[in-house]
Coordinates of C-alpha atoms in Angstrom, one line a residue:
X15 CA 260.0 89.4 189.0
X16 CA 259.4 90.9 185.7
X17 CA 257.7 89.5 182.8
X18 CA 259.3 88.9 179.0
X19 CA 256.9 88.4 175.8
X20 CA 258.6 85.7 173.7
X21 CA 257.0 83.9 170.3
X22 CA 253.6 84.6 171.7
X23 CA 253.6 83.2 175.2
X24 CA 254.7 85.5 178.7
X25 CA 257.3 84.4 180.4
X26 CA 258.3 85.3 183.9
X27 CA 261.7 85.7 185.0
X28 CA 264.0 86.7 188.2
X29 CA 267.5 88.2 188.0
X30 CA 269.5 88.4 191.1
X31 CA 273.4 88.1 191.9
X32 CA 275.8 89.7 190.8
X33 CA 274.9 91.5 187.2
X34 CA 278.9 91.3 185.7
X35 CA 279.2 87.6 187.0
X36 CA 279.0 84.7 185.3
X37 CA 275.3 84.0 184.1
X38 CA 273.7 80.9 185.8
X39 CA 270.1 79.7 184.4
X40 CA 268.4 77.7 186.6
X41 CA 265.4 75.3 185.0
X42 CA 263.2 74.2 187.2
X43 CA 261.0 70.4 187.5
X44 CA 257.4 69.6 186.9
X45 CA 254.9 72.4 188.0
X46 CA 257.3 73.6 189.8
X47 CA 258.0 77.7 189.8
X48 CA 261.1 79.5 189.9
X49 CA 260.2 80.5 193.3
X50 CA 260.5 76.4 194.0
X51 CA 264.5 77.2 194.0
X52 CA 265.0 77.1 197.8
X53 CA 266.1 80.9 198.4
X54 CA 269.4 79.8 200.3
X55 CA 270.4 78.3 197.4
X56 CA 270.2 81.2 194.9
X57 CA 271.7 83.3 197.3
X58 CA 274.4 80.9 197.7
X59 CA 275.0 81.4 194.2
X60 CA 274.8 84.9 194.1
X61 CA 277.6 85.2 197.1
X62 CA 279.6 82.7 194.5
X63 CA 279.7 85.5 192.5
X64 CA 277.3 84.3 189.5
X65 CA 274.8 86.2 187.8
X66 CA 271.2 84.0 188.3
X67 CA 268.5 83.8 186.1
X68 CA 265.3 82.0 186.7
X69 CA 262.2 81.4 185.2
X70 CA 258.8 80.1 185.1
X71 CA 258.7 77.1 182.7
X72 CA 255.3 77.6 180.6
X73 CA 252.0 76.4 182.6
X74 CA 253.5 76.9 185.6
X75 CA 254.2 80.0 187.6
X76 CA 253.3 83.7 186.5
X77 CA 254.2 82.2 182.5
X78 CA 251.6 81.9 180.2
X79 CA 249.3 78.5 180.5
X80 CA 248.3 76.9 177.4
X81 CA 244.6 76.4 178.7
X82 CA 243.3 76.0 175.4
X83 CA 244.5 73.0 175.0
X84 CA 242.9 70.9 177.3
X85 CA 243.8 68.8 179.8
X86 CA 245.3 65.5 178.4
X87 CA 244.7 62.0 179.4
X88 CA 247.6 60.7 180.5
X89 CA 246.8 57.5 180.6
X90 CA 245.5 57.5 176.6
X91 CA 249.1 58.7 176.4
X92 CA 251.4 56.9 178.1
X93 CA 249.9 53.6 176.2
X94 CA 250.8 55.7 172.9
X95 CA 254.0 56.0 174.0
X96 CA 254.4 52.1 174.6
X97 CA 253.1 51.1 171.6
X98 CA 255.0 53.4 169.4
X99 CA 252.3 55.2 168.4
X100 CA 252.2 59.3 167.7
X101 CA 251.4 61.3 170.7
X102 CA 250.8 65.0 169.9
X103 CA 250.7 67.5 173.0
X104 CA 250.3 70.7 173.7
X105 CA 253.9 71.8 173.1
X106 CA 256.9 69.2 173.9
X107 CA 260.2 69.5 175.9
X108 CA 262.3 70.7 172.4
X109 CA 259.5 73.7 173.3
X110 CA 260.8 74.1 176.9
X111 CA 264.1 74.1 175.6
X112 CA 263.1 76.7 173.3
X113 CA 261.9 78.8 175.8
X114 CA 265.0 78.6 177.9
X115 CA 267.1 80.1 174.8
X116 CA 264.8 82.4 174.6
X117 CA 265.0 83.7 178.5
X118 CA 269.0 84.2 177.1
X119 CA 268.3 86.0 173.9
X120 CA 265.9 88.6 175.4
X121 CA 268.4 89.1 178.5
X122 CA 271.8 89.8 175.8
X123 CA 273.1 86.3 177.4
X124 CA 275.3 84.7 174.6
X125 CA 276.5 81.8 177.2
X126 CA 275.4 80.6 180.6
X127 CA 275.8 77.9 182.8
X128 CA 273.3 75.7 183.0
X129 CA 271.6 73.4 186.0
X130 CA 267.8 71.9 185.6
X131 CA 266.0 69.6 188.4
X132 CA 263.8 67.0 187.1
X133 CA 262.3 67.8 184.3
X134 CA 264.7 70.8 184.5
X135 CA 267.2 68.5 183.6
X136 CA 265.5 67.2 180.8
X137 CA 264.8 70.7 179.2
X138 CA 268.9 71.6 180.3
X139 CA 270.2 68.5 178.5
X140 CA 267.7 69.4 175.2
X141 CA 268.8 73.2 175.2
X142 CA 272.6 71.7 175.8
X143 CA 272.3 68.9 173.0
X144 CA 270.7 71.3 170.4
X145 CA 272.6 74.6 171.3
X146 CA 275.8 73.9 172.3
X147 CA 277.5 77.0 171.7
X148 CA 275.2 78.8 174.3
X149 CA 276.0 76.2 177.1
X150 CA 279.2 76.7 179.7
X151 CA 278.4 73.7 181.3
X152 CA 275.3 71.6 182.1
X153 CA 274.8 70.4 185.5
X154 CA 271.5 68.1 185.7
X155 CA 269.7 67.3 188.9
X156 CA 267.7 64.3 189.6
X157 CA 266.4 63.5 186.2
X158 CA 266.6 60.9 183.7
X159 CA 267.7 60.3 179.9
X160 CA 264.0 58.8 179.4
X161 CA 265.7 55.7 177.9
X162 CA 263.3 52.9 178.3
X163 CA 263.4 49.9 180.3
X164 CA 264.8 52.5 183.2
X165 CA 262.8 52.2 186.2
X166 CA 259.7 54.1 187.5
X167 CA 258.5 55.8 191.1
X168 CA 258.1 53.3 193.3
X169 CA 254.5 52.5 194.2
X170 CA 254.6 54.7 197.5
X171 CA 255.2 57.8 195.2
X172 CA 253.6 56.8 192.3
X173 CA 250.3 56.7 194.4
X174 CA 250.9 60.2 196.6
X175 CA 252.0 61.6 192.4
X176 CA 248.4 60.6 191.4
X177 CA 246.4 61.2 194.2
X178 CA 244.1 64.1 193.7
X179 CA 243.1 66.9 196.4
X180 CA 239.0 66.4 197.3
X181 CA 238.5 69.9 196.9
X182 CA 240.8 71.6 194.8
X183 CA 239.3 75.5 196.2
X184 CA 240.4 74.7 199.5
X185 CA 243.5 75.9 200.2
X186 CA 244.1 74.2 203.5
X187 CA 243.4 71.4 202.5
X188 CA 245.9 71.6 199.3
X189 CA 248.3 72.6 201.4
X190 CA 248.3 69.5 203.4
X191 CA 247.7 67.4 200.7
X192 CA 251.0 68.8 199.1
X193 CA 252.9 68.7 202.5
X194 CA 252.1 65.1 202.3
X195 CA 253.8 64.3 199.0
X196 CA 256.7 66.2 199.3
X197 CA 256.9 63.7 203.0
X198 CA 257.0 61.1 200.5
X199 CA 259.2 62.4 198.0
X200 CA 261.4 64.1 199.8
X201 CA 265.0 63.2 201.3
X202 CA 264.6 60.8 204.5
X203 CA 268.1 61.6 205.8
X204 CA 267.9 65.3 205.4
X205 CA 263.9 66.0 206.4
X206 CA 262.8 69.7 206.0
X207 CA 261.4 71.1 209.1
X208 CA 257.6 71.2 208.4
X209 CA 257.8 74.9 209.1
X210 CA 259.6 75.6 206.0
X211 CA 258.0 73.2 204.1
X212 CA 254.4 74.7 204.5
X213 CA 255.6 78.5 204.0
X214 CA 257.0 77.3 200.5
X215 CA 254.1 75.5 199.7
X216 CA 251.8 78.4 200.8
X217 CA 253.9 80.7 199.0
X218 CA 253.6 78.3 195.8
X219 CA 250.1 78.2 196.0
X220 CA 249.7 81.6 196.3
X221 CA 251.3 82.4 193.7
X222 CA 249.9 80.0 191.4
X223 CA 247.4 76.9 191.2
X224 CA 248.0 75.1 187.7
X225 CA 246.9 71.3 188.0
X226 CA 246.5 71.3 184.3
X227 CA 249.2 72.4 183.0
X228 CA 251.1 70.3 185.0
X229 CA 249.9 67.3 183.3
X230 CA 250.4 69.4 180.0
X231 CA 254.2 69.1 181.1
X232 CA 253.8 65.3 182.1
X233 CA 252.7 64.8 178.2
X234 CA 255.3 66.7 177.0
X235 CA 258.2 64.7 179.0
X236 CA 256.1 61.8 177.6
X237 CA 256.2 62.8 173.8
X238 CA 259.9 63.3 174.2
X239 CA 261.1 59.4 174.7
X240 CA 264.2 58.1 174.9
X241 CA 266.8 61.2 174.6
X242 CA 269.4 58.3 174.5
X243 CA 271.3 59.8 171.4
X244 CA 271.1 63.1 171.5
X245 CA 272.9 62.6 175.6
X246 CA 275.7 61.0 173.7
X247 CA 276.6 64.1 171.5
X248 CA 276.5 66.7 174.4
X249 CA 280.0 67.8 174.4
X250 CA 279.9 70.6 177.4
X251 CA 281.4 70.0 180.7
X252 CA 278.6 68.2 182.3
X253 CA 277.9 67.1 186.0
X254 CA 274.7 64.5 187.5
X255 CA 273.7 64.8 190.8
X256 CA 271.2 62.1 192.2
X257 CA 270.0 61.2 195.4
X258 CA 270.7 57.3 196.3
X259 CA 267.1 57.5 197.7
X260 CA 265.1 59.0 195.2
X261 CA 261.6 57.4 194.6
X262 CA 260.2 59.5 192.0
X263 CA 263.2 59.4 189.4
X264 CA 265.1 56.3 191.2
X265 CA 269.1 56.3 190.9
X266 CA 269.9 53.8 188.4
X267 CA 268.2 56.8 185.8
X268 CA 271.2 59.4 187.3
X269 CA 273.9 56.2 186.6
X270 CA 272.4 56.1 182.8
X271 CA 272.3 59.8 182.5
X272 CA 275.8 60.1 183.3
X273 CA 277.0 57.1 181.8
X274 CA 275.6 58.5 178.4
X275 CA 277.2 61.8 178.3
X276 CA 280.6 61.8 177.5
X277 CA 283.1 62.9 180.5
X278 CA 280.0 63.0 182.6
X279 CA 280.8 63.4 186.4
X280 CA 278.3 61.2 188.7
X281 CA 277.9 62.8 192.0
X282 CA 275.7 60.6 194.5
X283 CA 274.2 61.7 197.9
X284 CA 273.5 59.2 200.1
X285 CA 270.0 59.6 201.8
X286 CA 268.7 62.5 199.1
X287 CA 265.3 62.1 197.7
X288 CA 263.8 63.8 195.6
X289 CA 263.6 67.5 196.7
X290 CA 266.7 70.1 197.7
X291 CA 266.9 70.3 201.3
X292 CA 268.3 72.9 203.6
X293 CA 270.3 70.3 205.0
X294 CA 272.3 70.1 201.3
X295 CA 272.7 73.3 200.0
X296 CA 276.0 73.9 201.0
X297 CA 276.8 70.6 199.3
X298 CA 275.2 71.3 196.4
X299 CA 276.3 74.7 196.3
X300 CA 280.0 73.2 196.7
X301 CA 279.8 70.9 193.4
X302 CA 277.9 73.1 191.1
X303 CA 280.7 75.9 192.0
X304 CA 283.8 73.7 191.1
X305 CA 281.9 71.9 188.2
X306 CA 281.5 75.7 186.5
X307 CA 285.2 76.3 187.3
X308 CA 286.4 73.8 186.1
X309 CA 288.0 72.3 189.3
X310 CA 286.2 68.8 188.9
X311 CA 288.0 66.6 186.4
X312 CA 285.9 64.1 184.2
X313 CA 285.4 60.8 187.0
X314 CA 283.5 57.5 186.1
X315 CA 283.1 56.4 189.9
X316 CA 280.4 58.5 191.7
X317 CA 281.9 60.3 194.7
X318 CA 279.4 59.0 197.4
X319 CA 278.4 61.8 200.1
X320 CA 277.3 60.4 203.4
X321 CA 275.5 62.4 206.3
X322 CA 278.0 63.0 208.9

C-alpha cells in the first residue's frame, strides 16, 4: 500500500498484477476500502493478465477524511433532495470522480478499464461520462443511475443500514454488529462462510473505523441526483451486473442503469445480493474478462445466471 498526495487530500492506493498488462481500476462502494475487494478476486485479475489498481475512496480507508466538515444530517438532507432544494456537502461524487482520474495521472495511466460496486459504480459512470477518453470500458456493479422514482432498500436492510453499534469502542461488538448486516445484505444463494466473513471485517476495522465519513459519502451520492442524462452520453463499452436479489440497490435500478447507456450489456445473477461472494468470483471474473476484450457483443436481454 503506498500513499499518493493529490489536490490536498492523501490518497491510498495498491498496485498488483501484472505491471505491462492492461490497467484495471477498481472503485470501491460506500465506506468500503480497497481492502473490501475480496482478495481472490484481484488475484483473479492479476492471473488474467491485467495490471490492478485500487484505492481508498476519500473518508474511508488509509485516504484522507474530511473531519472538518462535520458529520451531516442525513435526514435534513435527504428532505432537500425531495423538495428540490440546494444540498451542499462536504465534497460530491463529480469529487470521487476526480479523485479516481487523479489515481491515473499520478500512476502515468492514460487509459484503464474501469469496474465500481455501489457507489463505485456511481463514481465509474461520472469519471466515464466526463472523461471519456481515459475509459476502455466501464463495467458497473450493483449500483443505480439515481433516477428518481427507482426503488429503495427494502425495510429489512434499510433498518440493519441505520442501525447504530451501542458502543462504537468496542470492537467485538462492531464486529458482530457488522457480521450482522452483511447477513442481511448479502447473497442468500451464495452465503459466505462466517469464517471469512469475520476475518474481512476484522481486517476492515483494523484498518480503519470511519462512521462519519461514511455518511459524508451518503450525502454526496445524495447531492448527485438523477445521473439520468449524463448515462445516456457514455459512449465506452459498458457492462451492468446486478444481483436479482439485492435489497440495498434492488434490481429494477441495474435494468434502468443499463437500459440508459447505450449498448449496455445487462448481466443478472440469480440469488446475488448485495456483496461479492466467493461462491461468484469465477463468474464475475468470467464477464469482466470478455467485457474488456471485447468478446461480449452489445445484448438487451439480461443473460440470467442460475446456481447450479
Amino acid at each position: 500500500m503506498a500513499l499518493l498526495r493529490i489536490h490536498g487530500i492523501d490518497l491510498a492506493y495498491e498496485r498488483s498484477g501484472d505491471p505491462r498488462g492492461t490497467p484495471i481500476l477498481l472503485i470501491m462502494g460506500l465506506g468500503m476500502q480497497l481492502v473490501s475487494w475480496p482478495e481472490e478476486f484481484v488475484e483473479g485479475l492479476g492471473d488474467l493478465g491485467y495490471n490492478v489498481i485500487r484505492f481508498d475512496n476519500r473518508d474511508s480507508g488509509l485516504s484522507s477524511k474530511f473531519r472538518a466538515a462535520g458529520k451531516p444530517n442525513l435526514g435534513w438532507t435527504w428532505l432537500k433532495s425531495k423538495l428540490h432544494w440546494p444540498i451542499r456537502p462536504a465534497y460530491t461524487l463529480d469529487d470521487m470522480a476526480g479523485d479516481a482520474l487523479a489515481v491515473l495521472n499520478a500512476l502515468g495511466i492514460g487509459r484503464a478499464h474501469v469496474v465500481g460496486v455501489a457507489m463505485g459504480g456511481m463514481i465509474g459512470q461520472v469519471l466515464t461520462a466526463k472523461h471519456p477518453e481515459r475509459v476502455l470500458s466501464l463495467t458497473s456493479i450493483m449500483s443505480s443511475s439515481g433516477r428518481r422514482g427507482l426503488p429503495g432498500p427494502s425495510r429489512e436492510a434499510r433498518a440493519a443500514l441505520l442501525e447504530r453499534p451501542r458502543n462504537t469502542k468496542d470492537r467485538a461488538a462492531l464486529v458482530e454488529h457488522m457480521l450482522g448486516v452483511m447477513r442481511t445484505i448479502g447473497s442468500p444463494a451464495y452465503p459466505m462462510p462466517e469464517r471469512l466473513l469475520r476475518q474481512r471485517i476484522v481486517r476492515s476495522l483494523a484498518r480503519s473505523i470511519c462512521p462519519d465519513g461514511v455518511a459524508r459519502q451518503m450525502a454526496a451520492i445524495t447531492a448527485s441526483g438523477d445521473r439520468s442524462e449524463m448515462l445516456r452520453a457514455i459512449a465506452v463499452p459498458t457492462l451492468v451486473i446486478h444481483g436479482a436479489a439485492d435489497p440495498v440497490v434492488p434490481l429494477q435500478c441495474g435494468i434502468d442503469t443499463a437500459s440508459l447507456i447505450p449498448g449496455a450489456r445487462l448481466e443478472i445473477i440469480e440469488g446475488m445480493g448485495h456483496d461479492l461472494p466467493p461462491a461468484l468470483t469465477e463468474r464475475l471474473l468470467a464477464l469482466i474478462d470478455a467485457h474488456t476484450r471485447g468478446k461480449m457483443l452489445p445484448d438487451p436481454i439480461p443473460r440470467l445466471f442460475e446456481k447450479q
